[in-house]
CSV table of C-alpha atoms and ligand atoms in Angstrom, one decimal:
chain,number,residue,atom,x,y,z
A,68,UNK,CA,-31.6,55.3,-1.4
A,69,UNK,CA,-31.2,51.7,-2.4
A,70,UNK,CA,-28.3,49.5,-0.9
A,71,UNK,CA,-27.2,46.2,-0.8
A,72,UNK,CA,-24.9,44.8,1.8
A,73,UNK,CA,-22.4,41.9,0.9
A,74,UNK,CA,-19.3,40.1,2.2
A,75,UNK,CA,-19.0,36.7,4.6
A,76,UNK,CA,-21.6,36.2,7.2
A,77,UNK,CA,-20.3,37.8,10.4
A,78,UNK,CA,-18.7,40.7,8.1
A,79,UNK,CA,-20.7,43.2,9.6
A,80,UNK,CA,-23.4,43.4,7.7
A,81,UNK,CA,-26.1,43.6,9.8
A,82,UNK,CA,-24.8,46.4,12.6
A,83,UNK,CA,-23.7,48.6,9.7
A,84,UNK,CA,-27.2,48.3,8.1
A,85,UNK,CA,-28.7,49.3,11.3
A,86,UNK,CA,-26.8,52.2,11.5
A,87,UNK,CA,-28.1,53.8,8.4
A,88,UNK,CA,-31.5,52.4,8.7
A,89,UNK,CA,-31.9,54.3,11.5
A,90,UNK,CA,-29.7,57.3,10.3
A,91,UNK,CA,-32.0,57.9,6.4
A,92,UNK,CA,-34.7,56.2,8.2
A,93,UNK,CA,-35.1,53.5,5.2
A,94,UNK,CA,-36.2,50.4,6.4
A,95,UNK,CA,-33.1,47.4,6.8
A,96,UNK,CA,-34.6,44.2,5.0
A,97,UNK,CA,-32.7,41.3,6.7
A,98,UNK,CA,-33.6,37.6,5.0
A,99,UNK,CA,-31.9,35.8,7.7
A,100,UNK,CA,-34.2,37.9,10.3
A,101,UNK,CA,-37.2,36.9,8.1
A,102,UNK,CA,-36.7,33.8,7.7
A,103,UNK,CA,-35.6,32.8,11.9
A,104,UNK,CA,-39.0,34.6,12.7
A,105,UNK,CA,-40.7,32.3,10.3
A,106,UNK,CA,-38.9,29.3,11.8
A,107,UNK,CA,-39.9,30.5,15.6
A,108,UNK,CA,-43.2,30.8,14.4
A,109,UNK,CA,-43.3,27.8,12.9
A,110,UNK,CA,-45.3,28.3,9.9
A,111,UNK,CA,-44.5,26.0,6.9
A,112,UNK,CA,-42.1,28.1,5.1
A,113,UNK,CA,-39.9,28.1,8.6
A,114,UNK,CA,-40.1,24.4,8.8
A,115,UNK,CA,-38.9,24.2,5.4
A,116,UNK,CA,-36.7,26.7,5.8
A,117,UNK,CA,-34.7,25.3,8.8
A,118,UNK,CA,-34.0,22.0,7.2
A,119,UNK,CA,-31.4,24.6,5.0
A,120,UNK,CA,-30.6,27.2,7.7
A,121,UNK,CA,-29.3,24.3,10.4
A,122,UNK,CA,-26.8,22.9,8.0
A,123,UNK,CA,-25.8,26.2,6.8
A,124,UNK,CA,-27.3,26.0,3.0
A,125,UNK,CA,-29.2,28.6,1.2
A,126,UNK,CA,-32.9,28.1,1.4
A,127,UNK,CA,-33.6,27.8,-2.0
A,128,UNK,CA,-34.0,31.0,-4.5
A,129,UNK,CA,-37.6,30.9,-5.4
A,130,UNK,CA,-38.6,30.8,-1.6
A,131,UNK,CA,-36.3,34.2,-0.4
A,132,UNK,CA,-37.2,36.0,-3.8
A,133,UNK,CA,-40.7,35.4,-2.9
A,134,UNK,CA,-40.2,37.1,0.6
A,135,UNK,CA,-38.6,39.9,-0.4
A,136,UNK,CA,-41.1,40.9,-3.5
A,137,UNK,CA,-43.6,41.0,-0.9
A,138,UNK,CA,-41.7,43.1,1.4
A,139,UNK,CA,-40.2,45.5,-1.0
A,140,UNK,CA,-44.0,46.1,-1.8
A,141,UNK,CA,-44.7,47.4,1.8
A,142,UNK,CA,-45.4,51.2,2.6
A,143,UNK,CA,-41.9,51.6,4.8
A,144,UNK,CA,-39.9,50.2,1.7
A,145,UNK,CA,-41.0,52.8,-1.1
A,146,UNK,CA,-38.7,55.1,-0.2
A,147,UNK,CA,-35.7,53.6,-0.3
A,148,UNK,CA,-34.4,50.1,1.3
A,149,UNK,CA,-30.6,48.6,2.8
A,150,UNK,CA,-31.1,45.1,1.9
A,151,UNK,CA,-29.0,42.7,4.7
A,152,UNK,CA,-28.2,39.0,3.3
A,153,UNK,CA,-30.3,39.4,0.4
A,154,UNK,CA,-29.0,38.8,-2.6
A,155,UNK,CA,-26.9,35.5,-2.1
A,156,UNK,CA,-26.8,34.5,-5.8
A,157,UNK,CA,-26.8,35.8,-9.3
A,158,UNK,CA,-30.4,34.2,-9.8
A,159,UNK,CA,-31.4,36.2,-7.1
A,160,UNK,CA,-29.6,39.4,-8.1
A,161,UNK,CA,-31.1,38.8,-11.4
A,162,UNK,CA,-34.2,38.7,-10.1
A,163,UNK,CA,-34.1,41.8,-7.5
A,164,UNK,CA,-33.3,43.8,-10.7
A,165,UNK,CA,-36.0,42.8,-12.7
A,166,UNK,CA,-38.4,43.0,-9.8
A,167,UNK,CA,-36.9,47.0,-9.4
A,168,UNK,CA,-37.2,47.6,-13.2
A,169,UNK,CA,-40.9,46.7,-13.0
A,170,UNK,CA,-41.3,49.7,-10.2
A,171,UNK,CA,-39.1,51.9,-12.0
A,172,UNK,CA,-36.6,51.8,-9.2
A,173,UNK,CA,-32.8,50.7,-9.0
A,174,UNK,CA,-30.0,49.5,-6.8
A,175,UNK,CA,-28.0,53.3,-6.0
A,176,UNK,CA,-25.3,51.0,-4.4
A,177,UNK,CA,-23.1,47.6,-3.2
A,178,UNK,CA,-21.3,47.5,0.0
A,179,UNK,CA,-19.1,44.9,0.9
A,180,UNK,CA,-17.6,44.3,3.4
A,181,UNK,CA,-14.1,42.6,3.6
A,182,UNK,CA,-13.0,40.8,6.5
A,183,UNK,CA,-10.4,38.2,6.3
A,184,UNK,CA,-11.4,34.1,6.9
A,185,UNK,CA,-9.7,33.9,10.6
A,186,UNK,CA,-11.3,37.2,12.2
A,187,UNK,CA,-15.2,35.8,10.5
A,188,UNK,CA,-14.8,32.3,12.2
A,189,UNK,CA,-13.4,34.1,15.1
A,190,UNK,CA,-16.5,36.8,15.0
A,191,UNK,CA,-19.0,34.7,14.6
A,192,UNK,CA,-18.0,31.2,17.2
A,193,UNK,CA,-17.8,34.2,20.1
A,194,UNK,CA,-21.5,35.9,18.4
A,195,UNK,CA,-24.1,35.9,21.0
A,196,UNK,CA,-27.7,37.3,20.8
A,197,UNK,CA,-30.1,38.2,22.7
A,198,UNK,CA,-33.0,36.2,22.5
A,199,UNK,CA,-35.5,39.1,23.6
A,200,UNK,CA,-34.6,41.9,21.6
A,201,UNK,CA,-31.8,40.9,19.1
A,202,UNK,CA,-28.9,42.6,20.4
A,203,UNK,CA,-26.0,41.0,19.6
A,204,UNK,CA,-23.0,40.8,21.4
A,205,UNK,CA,-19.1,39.3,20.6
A,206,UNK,CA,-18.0,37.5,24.0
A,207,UNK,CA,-14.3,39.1,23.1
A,208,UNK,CA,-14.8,42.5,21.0
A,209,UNK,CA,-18.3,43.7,22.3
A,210,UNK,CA,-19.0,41.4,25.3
A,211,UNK,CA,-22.3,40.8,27.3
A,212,UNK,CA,-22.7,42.1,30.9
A,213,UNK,CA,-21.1,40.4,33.6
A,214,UNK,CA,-24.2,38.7,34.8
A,215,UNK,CA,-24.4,36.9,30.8
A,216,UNK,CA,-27.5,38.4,30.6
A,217,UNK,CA,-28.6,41.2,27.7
A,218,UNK,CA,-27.8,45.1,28.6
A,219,UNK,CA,-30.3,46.1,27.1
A,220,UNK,CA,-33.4,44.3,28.0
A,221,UNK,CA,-31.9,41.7,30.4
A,222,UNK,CA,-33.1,38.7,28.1
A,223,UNK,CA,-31.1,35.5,28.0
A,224,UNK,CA,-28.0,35.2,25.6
A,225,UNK,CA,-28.0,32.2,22.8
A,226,UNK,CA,-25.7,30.9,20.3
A,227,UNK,CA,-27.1,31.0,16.9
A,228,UNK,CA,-27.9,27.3,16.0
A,229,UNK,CA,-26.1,27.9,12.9
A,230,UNK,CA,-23.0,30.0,14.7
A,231,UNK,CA,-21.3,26.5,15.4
A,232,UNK,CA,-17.8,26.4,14.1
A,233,UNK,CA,-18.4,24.1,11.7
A,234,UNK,CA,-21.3,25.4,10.5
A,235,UNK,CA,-19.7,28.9,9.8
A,236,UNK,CA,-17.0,27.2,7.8
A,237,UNK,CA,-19.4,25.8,5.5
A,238,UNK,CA,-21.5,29.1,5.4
A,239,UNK,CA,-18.3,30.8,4.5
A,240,UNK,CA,-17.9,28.1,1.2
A,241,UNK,CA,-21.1,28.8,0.3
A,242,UNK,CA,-20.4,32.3,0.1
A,243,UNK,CA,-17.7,31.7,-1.5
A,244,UNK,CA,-18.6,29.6,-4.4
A,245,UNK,CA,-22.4,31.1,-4.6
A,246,UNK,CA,-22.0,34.8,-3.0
A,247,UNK,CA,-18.8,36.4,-4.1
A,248,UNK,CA,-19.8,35.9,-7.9
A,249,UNK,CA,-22.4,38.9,-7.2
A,250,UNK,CA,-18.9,41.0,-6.9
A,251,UNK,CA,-17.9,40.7,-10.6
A,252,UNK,CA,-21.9,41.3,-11.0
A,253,UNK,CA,-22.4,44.7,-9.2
A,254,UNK,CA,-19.0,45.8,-9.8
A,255,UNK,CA,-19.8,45.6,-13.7
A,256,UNK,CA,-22.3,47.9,-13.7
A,257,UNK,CA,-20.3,49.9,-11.7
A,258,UNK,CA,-22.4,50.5,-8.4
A,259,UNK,CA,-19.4,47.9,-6.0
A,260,UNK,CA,-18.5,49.8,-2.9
A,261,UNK,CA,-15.4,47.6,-1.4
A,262,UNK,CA,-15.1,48.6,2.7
A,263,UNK,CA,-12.1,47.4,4.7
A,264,UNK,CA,-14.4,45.6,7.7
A,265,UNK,CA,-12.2,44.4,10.1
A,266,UNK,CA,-12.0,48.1,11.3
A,267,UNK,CA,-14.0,49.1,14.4
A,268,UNK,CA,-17.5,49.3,14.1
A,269,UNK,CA,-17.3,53.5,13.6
A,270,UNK,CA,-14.4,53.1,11.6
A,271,UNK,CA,-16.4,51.1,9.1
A,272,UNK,CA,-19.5,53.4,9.8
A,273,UNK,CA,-17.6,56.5,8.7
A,274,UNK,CA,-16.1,54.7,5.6
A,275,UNK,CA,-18.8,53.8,4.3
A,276,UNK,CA,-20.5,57.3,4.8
A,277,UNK,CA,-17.6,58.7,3.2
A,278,UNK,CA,-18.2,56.6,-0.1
A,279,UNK,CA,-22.1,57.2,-0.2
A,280,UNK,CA,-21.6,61.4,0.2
A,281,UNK,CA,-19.3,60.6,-2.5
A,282,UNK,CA,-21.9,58.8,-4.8
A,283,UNK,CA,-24.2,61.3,-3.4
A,284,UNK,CA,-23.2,64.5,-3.8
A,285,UNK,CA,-22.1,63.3,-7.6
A,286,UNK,CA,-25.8,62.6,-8.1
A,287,UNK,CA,-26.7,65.7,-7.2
A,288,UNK,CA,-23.8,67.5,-10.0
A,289,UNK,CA,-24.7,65.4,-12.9
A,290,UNK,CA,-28.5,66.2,-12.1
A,291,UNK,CA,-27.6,69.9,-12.6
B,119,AMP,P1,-28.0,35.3,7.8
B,119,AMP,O1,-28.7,35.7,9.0
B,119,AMP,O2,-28.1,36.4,6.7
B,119,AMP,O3,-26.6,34.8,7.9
B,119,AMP,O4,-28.9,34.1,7.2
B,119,AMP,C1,-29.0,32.9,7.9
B,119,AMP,C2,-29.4,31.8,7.0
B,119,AMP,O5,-30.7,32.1,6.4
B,119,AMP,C3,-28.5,31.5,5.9
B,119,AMP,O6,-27.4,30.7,6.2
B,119,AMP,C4,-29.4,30.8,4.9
B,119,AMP,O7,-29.7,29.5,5.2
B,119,AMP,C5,-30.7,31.6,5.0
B,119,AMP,N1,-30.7,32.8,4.1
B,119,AMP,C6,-30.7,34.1,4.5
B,119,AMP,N2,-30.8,34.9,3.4
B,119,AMP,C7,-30.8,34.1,2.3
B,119,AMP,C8,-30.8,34.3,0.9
B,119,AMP,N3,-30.8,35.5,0.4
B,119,AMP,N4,-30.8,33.2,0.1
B,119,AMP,C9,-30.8,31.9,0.6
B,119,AMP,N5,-30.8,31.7,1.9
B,119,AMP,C10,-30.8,32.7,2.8
């Protein structure tokens, strides 16, 4: 299986991705993760990068498509993939489809996520993560132990750089004026999942496992 996740940053994206990564066991390609790892290592592509990432731009096309045609390439990713933030623009959708033409594979769906302006800015100014193991945590909907410190592995709790309130607004015009186009995109040639994502996290989960037995199990009938 092939999937794509969509819809304003803080939609949900990334816990719902993790949820099926871990349930089809398909590796969840993140270019947000790849990219902070490249900036906490410092290598030149993170330095670069960051100069975007801080102000809440897109780090140019030819630098993410470059990422992720390496790391589709990887042993984990040939049998299937949920792509998380990736693609952003048509150029890059364009290109994601020619580079899955070349290995005779396609996108089997588009899930996005739809969550209204007020609950995002809300989600993500109250997002914290942890900076050990990358659990993240919502100070009012899914908050942090008592102590502040991660539940999981105890590590220390950070803002995202780029969680700052007016930071997220511009991330959400960006998506806006450079994201939502890949709607119309997807949902002409037919493969658009639309997913009500202000629900609770399981809510969301068994929606959108609702829709993909759906695509599924039609697969399976016109292959007969
Ligand atoms: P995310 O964690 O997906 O919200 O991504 C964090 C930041 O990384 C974004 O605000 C962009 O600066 C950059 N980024 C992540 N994915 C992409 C992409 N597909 N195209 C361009 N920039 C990206």
């Amino acid at each position: 299986m092939e999937l794509i996740f969509i819809g304003y940053p803080g939609s949900g994206k990334g816990t719902q991705a993790a949820i099926l990564s871990e349930k089809y066991d398909i590796p969840k390609i993140s270019t947000g993760d790849i990219l902070r790892e490249a900036v906490s290592r410092r290598t030149p592509l993170g330095l670069e990068a960051k100069k975007y990432m801080d102000k809440g731009e897109l780090v140019p096309d030819e630098v993410v498509i470059g990422l992720i045609e390496d790391r589709l390439q990887q042993e984990d990713a040939q049998k299937g993939f949920i792509l998380d933030g990736f693609p952003r623009t048509i150029a890059q959708a364009q290109e994601l489809d020619r580079l899955l033409h070349k290995f005779k594979r396609s996108i089997s769906a588009v899930i996005s996520l739809e969550v209204s302006k007020k609950r995002i800015i809300d989600r993500l100014t109250k997002r914290r993560v942890c900076v050990q193991c990358g659990r993240v945590y919502n100070l009012i909907y899914d908050p942090p132990p008592e102590d502040g410190r991660c539940g999981v592995c105890g590590g220390d709790l950070i803002q995202r750089s780029d969680d700052r309130e007016e930071t997220v607004r511009h991330r959400m015009e960006v998506y806006e004026e450079q994201t939502r186009p890949l709607k119309e995109y997807y949902g002409a040639q037919g493969k658009l999942i639309l997913i009500d994502g202000s629900l609770s996290i399981e809510k969301v989960r068994d929606e959108i496992q609702r829709k993909l037995n759906e695509i599924m199990n039609s697969d399976d009938s016109s292959s007969q």
